[in-house]
Structures are given as structure tokens and as C-alpha cells.
PDB file of C-alpha atoms in Angstrom:
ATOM      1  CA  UNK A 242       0.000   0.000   0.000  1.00 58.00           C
ATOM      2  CA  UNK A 243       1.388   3.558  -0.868  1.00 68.00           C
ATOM      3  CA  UNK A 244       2.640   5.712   1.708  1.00 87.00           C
ATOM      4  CA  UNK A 245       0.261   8.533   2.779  1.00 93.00           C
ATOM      5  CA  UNK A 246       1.155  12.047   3.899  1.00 95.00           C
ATOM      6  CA  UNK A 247      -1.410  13.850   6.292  1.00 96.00           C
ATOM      7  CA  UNK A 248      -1.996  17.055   5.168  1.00 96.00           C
ATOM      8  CA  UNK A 249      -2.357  20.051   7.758  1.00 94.00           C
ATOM      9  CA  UNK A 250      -0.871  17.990  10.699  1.00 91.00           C
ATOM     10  CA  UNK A 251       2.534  19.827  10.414  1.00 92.00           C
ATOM     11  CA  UNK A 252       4.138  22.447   8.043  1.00 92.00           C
ATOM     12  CA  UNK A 253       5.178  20.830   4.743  1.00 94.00           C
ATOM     13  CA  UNK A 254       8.674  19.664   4.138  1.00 95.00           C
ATOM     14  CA  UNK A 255       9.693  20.419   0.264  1.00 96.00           C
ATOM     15  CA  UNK A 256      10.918  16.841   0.281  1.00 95.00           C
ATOM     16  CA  UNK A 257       7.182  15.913   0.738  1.00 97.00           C
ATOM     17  CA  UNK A 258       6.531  18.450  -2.147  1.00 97.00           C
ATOM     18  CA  UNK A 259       8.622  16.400  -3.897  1.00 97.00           C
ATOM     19  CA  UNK A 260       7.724  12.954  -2.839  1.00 97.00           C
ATOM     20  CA  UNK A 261       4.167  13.713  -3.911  1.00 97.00           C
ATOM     21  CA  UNK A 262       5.125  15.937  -7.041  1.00 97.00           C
ATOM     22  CA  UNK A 263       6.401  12.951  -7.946  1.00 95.00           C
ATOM     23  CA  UNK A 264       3.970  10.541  -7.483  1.00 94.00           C
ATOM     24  CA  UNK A 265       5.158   8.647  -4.119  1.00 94.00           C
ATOM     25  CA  UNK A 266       3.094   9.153  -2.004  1.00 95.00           C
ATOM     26  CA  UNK A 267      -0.430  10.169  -1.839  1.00 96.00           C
ATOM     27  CA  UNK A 268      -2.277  12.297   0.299  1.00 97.00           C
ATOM     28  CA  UNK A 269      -5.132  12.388   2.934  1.00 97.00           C
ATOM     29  CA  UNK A 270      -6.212  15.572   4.908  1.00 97.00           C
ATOM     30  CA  UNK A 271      -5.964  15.261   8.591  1.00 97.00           C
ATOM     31  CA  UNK A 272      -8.464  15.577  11.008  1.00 96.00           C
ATOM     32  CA  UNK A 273      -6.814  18.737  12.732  1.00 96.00           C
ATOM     33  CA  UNK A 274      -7.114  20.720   9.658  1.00 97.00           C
ATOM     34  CA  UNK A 275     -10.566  19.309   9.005  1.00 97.00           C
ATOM     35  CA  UNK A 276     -11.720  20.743  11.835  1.00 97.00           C
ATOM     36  CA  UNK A 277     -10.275  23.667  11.457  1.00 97.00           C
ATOM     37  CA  UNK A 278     -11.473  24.359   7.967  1.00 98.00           C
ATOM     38  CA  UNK A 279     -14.930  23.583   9.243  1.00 97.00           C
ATOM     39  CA  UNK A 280     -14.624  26.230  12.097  1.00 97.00           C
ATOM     40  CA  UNK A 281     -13.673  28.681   9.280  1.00 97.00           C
ATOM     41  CA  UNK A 282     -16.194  28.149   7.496  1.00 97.00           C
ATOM     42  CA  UNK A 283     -18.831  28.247  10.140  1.00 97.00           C
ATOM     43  CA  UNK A 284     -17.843  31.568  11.052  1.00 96.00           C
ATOM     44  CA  UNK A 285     -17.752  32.817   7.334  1.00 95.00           C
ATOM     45  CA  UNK A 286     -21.636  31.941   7.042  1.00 95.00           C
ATOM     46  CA  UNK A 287     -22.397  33.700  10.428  1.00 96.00           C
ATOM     47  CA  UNK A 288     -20.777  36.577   8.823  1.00 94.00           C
ATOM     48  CA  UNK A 289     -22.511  36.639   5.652  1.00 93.00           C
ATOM     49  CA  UNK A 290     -25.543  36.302   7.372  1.00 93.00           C
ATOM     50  CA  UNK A 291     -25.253  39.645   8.852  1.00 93.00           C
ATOM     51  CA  UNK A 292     -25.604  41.427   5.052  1.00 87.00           C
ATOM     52  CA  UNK A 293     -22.575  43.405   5.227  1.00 92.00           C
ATOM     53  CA  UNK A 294     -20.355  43.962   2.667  1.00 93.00           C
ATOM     54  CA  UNK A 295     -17.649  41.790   2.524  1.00 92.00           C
ATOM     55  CA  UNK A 296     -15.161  41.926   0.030  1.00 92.00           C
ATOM     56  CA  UNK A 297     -14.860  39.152  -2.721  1.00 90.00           C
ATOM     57  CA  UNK A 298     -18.090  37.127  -1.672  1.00 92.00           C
ATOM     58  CA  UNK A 299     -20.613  39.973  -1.759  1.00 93.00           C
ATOM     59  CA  UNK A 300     -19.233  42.813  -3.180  1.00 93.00           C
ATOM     60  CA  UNK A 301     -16.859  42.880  -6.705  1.00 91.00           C
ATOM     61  CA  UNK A 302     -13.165  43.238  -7.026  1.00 87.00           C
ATOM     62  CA  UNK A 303     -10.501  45.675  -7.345  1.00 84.00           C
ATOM     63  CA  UNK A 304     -12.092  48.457  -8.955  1.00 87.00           C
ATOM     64  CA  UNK A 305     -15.765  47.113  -8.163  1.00 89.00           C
ATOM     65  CA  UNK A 306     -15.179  46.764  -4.726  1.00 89.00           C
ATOM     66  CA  UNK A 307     -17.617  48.989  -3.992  1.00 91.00           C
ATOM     67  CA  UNK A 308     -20.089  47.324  -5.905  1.00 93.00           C
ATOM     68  CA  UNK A 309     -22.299  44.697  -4.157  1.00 94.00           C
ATOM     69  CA  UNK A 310     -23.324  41.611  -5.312  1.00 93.00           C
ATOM     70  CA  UNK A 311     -26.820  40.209  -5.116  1.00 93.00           C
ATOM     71  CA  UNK A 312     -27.688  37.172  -2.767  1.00 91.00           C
ATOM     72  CA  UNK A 313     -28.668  35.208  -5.919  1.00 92.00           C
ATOM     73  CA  UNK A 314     -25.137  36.027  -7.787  1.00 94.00           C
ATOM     74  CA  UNK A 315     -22.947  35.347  -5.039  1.00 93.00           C
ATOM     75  CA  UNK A 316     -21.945  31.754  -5.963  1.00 93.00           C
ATOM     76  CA  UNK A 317     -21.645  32.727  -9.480  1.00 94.00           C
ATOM     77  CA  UNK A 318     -19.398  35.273  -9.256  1.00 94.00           C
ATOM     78  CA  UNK A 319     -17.111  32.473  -7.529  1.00 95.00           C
ATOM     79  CA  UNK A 320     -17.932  30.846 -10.822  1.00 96.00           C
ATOM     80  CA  UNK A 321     -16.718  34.342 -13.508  1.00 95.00           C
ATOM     81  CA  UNK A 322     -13.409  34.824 -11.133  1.00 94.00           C
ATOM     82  CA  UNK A 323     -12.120  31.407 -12.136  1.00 96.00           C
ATOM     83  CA  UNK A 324     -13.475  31.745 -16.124  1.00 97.00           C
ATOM     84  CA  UNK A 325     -12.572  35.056 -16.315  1.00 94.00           C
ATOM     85  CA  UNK A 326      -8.882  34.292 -15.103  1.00 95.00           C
ATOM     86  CA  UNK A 327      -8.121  31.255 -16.854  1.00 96.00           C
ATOM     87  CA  UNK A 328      -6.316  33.422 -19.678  1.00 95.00           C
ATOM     88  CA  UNK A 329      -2.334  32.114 -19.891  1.00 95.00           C
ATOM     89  CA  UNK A 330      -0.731  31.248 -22.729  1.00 96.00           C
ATOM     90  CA  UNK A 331       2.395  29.420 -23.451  1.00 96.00           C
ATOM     91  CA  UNK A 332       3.265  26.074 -23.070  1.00 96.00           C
ATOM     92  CA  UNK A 333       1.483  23.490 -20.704  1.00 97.00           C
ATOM     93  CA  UNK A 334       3.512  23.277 -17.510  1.00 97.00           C
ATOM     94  CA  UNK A 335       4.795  19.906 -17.040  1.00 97.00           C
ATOM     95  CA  UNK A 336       3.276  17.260 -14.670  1.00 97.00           C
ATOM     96  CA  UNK A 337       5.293  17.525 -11.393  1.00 97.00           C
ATOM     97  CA  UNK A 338       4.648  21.514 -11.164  1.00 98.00           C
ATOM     98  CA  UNK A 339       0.959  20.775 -11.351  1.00 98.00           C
ATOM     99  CA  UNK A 340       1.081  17.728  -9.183  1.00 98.00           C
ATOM    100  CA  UNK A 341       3.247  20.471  -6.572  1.00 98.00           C
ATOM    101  CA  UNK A 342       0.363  23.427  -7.211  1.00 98.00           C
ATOM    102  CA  UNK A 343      -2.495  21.011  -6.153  1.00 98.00           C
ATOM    103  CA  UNK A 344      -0.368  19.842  -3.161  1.00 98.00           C
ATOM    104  CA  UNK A 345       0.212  23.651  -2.162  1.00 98.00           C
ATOM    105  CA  UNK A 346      -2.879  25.256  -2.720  1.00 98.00           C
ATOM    106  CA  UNK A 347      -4.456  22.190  -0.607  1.00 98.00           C
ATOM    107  CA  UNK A 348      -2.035  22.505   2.015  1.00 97.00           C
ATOM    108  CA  UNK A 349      -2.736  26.450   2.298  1.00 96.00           C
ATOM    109  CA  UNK A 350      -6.105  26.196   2.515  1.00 97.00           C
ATOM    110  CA  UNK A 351      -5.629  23.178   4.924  1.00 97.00           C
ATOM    111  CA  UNK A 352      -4.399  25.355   7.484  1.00 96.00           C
ATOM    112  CA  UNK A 353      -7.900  26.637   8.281  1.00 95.00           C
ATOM    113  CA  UNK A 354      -8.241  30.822   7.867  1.00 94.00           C
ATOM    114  CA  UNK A 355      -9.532  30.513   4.375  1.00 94.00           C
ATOM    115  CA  UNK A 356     -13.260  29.937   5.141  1.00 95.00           C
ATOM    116  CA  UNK A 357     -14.284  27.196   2.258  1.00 97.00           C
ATOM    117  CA  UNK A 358     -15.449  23.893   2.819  1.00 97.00           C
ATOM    118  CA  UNK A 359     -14.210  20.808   3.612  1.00 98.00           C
ATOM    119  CA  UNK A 360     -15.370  19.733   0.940  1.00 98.00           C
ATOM    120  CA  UNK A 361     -13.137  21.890  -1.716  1.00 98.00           C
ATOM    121  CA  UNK A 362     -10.125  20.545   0.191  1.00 98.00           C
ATOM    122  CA  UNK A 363     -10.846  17.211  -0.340  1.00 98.00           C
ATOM    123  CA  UNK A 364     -11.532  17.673  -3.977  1.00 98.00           C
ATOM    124  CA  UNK A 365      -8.450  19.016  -4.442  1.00 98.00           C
ATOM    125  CA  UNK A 366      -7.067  16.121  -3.084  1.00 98.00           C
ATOM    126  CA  UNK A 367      -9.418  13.707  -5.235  1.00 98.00           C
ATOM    127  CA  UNK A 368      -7.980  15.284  -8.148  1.00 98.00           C
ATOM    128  CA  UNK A 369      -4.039  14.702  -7.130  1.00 98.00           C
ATOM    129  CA  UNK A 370      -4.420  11.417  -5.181  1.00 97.00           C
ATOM    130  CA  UNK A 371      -6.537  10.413  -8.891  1.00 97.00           C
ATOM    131  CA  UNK A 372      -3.695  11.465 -11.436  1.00 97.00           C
ATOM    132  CA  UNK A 373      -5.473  14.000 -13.291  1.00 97.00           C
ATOM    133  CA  UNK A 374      -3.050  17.255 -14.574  1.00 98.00           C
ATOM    134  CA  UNK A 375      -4.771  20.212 -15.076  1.00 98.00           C
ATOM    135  CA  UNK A 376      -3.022  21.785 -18.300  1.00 98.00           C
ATOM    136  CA  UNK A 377      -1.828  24.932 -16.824  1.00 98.00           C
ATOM    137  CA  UNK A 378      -0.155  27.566 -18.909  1.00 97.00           C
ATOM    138  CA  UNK A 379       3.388  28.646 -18.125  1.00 96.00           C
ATOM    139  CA  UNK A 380       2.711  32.137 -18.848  1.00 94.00           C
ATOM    140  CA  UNK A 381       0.543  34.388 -17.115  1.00 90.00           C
ATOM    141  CA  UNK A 382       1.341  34.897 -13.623  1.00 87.00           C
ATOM    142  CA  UNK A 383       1.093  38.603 -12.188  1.00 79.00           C
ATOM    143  CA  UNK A 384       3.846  37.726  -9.424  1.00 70.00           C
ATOM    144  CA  UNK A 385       3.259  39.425  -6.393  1.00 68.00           C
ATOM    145  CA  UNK A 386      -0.413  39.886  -6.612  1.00 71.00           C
ATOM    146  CA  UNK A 387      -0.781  35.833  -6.620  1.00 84.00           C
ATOM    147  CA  UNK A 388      -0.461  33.202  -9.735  1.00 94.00           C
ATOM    148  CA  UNK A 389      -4.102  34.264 -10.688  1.00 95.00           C
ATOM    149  CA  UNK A 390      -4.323  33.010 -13.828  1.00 96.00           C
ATOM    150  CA  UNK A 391      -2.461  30.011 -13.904  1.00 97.00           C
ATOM    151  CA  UNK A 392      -4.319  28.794 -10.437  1.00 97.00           C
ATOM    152  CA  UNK A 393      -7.176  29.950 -12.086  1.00 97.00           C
ATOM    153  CA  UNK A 394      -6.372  27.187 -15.269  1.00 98.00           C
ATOM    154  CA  UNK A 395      -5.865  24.399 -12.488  1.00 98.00           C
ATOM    155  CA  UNK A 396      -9.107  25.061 -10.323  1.00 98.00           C
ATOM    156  CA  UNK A 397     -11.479  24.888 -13.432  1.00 98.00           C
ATOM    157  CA  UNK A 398     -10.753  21.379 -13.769  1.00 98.00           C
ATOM    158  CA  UNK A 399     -12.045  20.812  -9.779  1.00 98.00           C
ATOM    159  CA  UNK A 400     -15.467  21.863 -11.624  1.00 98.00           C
ATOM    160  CA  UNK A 401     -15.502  19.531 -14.447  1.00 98.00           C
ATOM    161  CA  UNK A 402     -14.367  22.524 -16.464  1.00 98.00           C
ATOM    162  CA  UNK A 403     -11.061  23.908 -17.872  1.00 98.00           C
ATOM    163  CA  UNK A 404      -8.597  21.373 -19.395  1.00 98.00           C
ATOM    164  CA  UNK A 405      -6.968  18.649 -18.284  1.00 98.00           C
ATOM    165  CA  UNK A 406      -4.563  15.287 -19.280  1.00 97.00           C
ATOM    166  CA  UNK A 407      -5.020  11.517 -17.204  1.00 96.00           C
ATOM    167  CA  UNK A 408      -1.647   9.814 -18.323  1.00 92.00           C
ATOM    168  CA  UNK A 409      -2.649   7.045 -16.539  1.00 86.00           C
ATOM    169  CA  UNK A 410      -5.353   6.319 -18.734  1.00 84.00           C
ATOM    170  CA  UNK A 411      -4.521   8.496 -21.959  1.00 83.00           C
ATOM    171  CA  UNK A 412      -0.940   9.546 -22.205  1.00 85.00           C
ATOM    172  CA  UNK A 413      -0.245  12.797 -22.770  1.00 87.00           C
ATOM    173  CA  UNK A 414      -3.761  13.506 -24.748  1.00 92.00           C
ATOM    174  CA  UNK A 415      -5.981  16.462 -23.647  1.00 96.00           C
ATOM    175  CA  UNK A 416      -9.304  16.664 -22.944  1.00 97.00           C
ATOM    176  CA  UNK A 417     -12.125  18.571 -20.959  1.00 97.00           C
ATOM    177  CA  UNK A 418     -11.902  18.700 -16.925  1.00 97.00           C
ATOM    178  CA  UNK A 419     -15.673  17.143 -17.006  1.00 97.00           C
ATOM    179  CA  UNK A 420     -14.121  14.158 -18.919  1.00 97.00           C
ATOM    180  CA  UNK A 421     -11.526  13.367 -16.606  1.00 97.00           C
ATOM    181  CA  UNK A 422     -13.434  13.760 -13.208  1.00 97.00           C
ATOM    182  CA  UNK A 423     -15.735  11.198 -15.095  1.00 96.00           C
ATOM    183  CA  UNK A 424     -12.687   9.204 -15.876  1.00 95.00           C
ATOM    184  CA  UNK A 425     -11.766   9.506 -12.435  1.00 96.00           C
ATOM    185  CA  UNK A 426     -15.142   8.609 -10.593  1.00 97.00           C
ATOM    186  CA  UNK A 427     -15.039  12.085  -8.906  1.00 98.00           C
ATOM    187  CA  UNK A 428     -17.620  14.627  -9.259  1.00 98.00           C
ATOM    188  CA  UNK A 429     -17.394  18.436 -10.486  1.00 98.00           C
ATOM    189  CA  UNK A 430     -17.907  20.227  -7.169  1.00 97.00           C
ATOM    190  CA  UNK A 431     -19.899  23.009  -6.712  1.00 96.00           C
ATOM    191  CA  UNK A 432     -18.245  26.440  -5.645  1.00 97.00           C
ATOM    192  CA  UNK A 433     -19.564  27.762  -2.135  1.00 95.00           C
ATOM    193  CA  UNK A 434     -19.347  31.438  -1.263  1.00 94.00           C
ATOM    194  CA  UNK A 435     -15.486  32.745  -1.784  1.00 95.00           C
ATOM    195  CA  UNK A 436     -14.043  29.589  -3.036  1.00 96.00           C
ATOM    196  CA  UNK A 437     -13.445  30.705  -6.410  1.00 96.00           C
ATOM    197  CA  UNK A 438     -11.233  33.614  -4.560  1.00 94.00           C
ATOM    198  CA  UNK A 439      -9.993  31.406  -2.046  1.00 95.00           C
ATOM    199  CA  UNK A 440      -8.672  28.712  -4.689  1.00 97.00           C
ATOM    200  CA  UNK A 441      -6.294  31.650  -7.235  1.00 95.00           C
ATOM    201  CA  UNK A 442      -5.155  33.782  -3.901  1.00 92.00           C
ATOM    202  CA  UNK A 443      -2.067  32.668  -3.846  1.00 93.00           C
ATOM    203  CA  UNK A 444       1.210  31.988  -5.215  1.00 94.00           C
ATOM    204  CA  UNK A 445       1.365  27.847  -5.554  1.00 96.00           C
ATOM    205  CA  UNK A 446       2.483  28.273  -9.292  1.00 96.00           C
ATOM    206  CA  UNK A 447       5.949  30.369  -8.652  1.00 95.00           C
ATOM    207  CA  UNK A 448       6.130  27.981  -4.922  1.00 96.00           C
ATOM    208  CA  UNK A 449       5.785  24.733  -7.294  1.00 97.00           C
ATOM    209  CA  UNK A 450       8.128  25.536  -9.598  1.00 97.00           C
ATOM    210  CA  UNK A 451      10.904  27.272  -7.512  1.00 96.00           C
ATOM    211  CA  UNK A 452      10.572  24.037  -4.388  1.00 97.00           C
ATOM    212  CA  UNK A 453      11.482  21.603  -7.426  1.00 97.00           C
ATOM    213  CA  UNK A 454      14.385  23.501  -9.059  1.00 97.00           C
ATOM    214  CA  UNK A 455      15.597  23.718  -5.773  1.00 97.00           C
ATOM    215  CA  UNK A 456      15.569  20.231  -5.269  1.00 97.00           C
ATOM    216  CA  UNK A 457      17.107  19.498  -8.405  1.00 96.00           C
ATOM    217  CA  UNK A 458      19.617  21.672  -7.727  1.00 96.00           C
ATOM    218  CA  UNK A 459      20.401  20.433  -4.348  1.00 95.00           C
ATOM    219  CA  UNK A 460      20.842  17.061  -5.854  1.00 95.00           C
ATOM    220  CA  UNK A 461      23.077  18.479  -8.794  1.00 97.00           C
ATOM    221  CA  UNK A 462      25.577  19.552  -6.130  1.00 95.00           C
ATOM    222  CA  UNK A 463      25.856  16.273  -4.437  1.00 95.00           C
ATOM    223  CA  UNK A 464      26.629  15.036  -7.976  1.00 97.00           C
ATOM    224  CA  UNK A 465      29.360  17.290  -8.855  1.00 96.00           C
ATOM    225  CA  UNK A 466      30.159  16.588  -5.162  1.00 96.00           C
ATOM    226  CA  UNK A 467      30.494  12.620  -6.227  1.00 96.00           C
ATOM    227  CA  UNK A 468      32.026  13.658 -10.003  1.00 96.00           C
ATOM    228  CA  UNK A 469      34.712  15.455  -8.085  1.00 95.00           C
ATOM    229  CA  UNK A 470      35.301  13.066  -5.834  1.00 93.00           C
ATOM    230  CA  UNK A 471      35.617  10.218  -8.343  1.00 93.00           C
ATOM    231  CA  UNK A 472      37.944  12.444 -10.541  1.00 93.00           C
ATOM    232  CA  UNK A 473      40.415  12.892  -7.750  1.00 90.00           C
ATOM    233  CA  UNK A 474      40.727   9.001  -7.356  1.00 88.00           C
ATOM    234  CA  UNK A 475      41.198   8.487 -11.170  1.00 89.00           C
ATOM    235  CA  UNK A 476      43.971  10.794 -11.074  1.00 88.00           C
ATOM    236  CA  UNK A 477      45.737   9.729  -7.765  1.00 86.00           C
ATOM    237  CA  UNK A 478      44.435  13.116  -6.221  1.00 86.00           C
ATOM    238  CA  UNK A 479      45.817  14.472  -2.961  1.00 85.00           C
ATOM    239  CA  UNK A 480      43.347  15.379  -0.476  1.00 85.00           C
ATOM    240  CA  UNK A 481      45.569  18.153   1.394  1.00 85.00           C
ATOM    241  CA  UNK A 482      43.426  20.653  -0.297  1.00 89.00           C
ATOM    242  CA  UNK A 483      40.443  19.234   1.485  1.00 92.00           C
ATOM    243  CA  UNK A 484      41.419  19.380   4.856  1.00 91.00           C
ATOM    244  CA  UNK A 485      38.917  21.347   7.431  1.00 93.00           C
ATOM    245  CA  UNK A 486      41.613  23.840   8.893  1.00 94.00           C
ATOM    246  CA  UNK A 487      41.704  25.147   5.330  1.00 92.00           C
ATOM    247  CA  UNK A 488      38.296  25.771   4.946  1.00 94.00           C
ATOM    248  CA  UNK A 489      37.761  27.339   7.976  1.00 92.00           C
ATOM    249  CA  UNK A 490      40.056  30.517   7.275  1.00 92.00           C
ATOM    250  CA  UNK A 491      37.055  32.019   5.085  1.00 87.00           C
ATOM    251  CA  UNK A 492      34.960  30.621   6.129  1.00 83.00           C
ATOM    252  CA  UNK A 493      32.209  30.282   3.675  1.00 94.00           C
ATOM    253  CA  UNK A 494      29.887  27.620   4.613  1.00 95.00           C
ATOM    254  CA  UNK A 495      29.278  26.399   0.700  1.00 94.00           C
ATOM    255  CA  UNK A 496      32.884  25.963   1.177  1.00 96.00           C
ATOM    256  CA  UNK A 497      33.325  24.047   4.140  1.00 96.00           C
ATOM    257  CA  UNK A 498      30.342  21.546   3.165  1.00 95.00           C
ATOM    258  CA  UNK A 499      31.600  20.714  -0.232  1.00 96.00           C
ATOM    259  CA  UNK A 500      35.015  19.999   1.361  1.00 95.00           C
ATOM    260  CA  UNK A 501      33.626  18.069   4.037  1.00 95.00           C
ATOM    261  CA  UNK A 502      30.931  16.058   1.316  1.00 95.00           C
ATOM    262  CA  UNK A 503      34.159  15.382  -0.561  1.00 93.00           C
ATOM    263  CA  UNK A 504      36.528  14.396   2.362  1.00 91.00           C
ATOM    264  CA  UNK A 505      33.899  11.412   2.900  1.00 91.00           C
ATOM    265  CA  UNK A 506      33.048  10.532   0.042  1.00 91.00           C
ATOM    266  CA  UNK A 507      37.099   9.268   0.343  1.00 87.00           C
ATOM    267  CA  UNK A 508      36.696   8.196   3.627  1.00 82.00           C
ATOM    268  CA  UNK A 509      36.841   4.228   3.738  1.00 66.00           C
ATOM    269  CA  UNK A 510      36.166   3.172   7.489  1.00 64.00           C
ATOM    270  CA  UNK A 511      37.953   6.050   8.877  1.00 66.00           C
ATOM    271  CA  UNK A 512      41.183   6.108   6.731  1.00 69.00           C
ATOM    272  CA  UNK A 513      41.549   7.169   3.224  1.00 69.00           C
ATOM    273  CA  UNK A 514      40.511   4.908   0.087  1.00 71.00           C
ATOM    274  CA  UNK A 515      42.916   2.616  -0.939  1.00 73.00           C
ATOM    275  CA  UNK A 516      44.109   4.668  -4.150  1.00 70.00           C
ATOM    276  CA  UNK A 517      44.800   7.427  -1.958  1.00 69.00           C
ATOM    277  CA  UNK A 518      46.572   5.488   0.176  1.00 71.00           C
ATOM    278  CA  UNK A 519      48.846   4.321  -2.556  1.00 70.00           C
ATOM    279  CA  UNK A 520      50.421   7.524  -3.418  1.00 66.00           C
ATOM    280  CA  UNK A 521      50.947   9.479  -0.454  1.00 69.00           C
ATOM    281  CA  UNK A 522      54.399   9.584  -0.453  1.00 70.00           C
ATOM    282  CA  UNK A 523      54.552  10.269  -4.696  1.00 68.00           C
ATOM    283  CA  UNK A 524      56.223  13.462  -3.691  1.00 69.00           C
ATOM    284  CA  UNK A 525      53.067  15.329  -5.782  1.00 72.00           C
ATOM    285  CA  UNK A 526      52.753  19.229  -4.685  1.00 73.00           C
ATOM    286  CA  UNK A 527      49.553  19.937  -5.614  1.00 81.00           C
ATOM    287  CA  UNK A 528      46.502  19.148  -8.274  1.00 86.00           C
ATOM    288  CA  UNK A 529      45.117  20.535 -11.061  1.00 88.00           C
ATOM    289  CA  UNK A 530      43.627  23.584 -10.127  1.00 90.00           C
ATOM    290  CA  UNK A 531      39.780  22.574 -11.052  1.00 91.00           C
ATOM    291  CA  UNK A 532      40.724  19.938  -8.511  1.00 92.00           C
ATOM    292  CA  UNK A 533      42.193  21.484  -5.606  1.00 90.00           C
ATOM    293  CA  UNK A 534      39.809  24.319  -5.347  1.00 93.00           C
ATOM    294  CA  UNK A 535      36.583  22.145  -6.006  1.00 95.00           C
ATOM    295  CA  UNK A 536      35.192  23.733  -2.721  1.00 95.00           C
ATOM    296  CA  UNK A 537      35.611  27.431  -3.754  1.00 93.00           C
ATOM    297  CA  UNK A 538      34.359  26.347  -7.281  1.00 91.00           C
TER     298      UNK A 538
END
């Protein structure tokens, strides 16, 4: 049986981000945060039923803040934010972003303040757990005002609308969000007061895409770590270079981690690997300098 993270328990680690990004785990939402989104939400109606103007669920936005909305059109301007949004253009972003912005925007929304139901949270979590992508354009996003658009692209699909792809089922083909909740046994939810807002105020799209790269990066510096490592013992290296009391004089702590990554990566049992043992006394001064300074580098 697959692993499964509890969502709203604790803060999110960006491995987690990754594990599920990446299909490894799935996710369930924990009954903490499902209480807490239902106290939220609670409160949200007991404010609405007061009939005072409160911004994005009875009243416009931005400009038309000032404007208020009829009783009747409240859940259907929840409806026009998300349609009226869903304009990027560009390229689809690829599955593990996606799979990272429904993980996000969950987990945000998991934590309780947002006032939507219970129910939109666990959608969201239908849709991951499921395999459905949203096709989400990689253009679009206003930055610091919130990934509006693009989170506006990946919360159509939550009511059968929008577009998404089901590799599980059809590759890399596209077709309508109403197609793949069918697909998918899961039903196009219906939007409750502020949960069109609630689902593109944010910034899960630049979050996504910047916890991966890091990631990836991260693990491209343990490999030049390992490259450098290896290319030291193919050419009878010395590791004087390497040695902490060097690396301290700076100190830089990129530095002293590399040089420390690299010292045991060498280290067999306590003592230096046999090649290096072979040559100490070769009477070599120093290395190359892309060798020797690997640490700096």
C-alpha cells in the first residue's frame, strides 16, 4: 500500500513536495485541519448572514469593490473569477509543477483561515491522489499579486471545467476537466461562497516551480560533489586541499560543506581509500587547479 502524507498535521517539508510531485506518495487531509477548515467556514456563514459587505463574496473586485453583489449572484461570481482568469498562454507546464500546485494550494487552505469547505479541500485532493493534470499555462502569472491566472487554469478542472490530461489512462492527450473527473469517478464540485477567490489567492504556481528547481539543484551539487570526488581518485588526487583547517580561514559555509561532502566521500572506514593510500608519499605538490579548489568552485 502507498505511503500517505497527512496534510495540515505539520508544516510541509519540500521533500514531501517532492515525494508527492512525484507521485510517491499520496495524500489524505488530517483531522486537525478538518476541523479547522470547518470552524472557518462556520464563522464565514455567520458573517454573511449579517448582510454586510464583505469583500470578494458579496461585493466585486478591485475596482468594483464597492459594488455589491446580489444574494442570488454570489456563488456565481465564484464561478466568472475562475473563467474570467483562466487566460495564460504558453506552453502546458509539465506534470510535477501541477502535481506540486495542487499539493500547495491544498495545504494552504488546509491550514484553516480561508473559510471554504471541507469539501473543496478534499476535492483538491481527489484530483491529485486520482492522477489527473490540469493543463496549466506557463505564462501568465502577475507575481506578487498571486499566480491568478495560472491557479485559475488548475481550479477549473475541480469543476468539471477547464482542461486537463489523465496519463494514466490516456498519455499525454488532452481533454475537458468534465471528462476526466468522469474518468476519475469524482464529481465536479460546486463552488460555495469565496471559493473561487480562495482557490487563485495565492502563489502555488511560482512555490511549485521554484521548491522543485531547488531540489534538483540540491541534488546536482551532491553530484558534482560525487564527479569530483571520483575524478580525484582516477587521477591519484591528494586530499591536502580538502582538509577542514583550510576551509575554515574564510569561512564560507558552501565551502566548508563541499570539502567536508568530498573528504567522505574518500573516507573508507575512517582512513583514506585505498588509491589514496597508494600515493601518499609520490612526492606530488599539488593538483590541477579545477581539482584542488573544487570547494571554492
Amino acid at each position: 500500500m502507498m505511503e500517505k502524507l497527512e496534510l495540515g498535521a505539520y508544516p510541509l517539508t519540500l521533500e514531501e513536495v517532492y515525494l508527492v510531485a512525484s507521485q510517491k506518495i499520496e495524500v489524505i487531509l488530517s483531522n486537525e485541519a478538518a476541523l479547522r477548515i470547518e470552524k472557518a467556514h462556520s464563522f464565514l456563514l455567520s458573517e454573511m448572514a449579517k448582510d454586510e459587505p464583505l469583500y470578494g463574496i458579496n461585493t466585486g473586485f478591485g475596482l468594483m469593490s464597492q459594488v455589491r453583489i446580489p444574494n442570488r449572484e454570489i456563488v456565481n461570481l465564484q464561478y466568472n473569477l475562475l473563467r474570467s482568469h483562466a487566460c495564460g498562454s504558453g506552453s502546458s507546464l509539465d506534470d510535477e509543477s501541477v502535481r506540486a500546485m495542487l499539493l500547495l494550494r491544498a495545504s494552504t487552505l488546509a491550514i484553516g483561515h480561508s473559510g471554504v469547505s471541507r469539501k473543496l479541500v478534499e476535492q483538491i485532493i481527489s484530483v491529485l491522489n486520482a492522477g489527473i493534470i490540469p493543463v496549466v499555462p506557463e505564462q501568465g502569472s502577475v507575481g506578487a499579486s498571486g499566480d491568478l491566472a495560472p491557479l485559475s487554469h488548475l481550479s477549473l478542472v475541480l469543476i468539471g471545467e477547464g482542461k486537463a490530461r489523465f496519463p494514466r489512462y490516456h498519455g499525454s492527450r488532452e481533454m475537458s476537466g468534465a471528462e476526466a473527473l468522469k474518468l476519475a469517478g469524482i464529481e465536479p464540485i460546486q463552488l460555495g461562497p469565496k471559493e473561487g477567490l480562495a482557490l487563485i489567492n495565492g502563489t502555488q504556481f511560482m512555490t511549485a516551480i521554484g521548491t522543485l528547481n531547488l531540489l534538483e539543484a540540491e541534488h546536482l551539487c551532491n553530484l558534482a560533489d560525487v564527479a569530483g570526488a571520483m575524478s580525484l581518485e582516477a587521477t591519484r588526487g591528494s586530499l591536502n586541499a580538502f582538509e577542514p583547517q583550510i576551509h575554515q580561514v574564510r569561512p564560507h559555509p558552501g565551502q566548508i560543506q563541499v570539502a567536508s561532502h568530498i573528504r567522505k566521500l574518500l573516507d573508507s572506514g575512517g582512513k583514506k581509500s585505498e588509491i589514496a593510500q597508494s600515493h601518499e608519499s609520490c612526492g606530488k605538490v599539488q593538483d590541477p587547479y579545477s581539482f584542488r579548489c573544487i570547494p571554492q568552485v
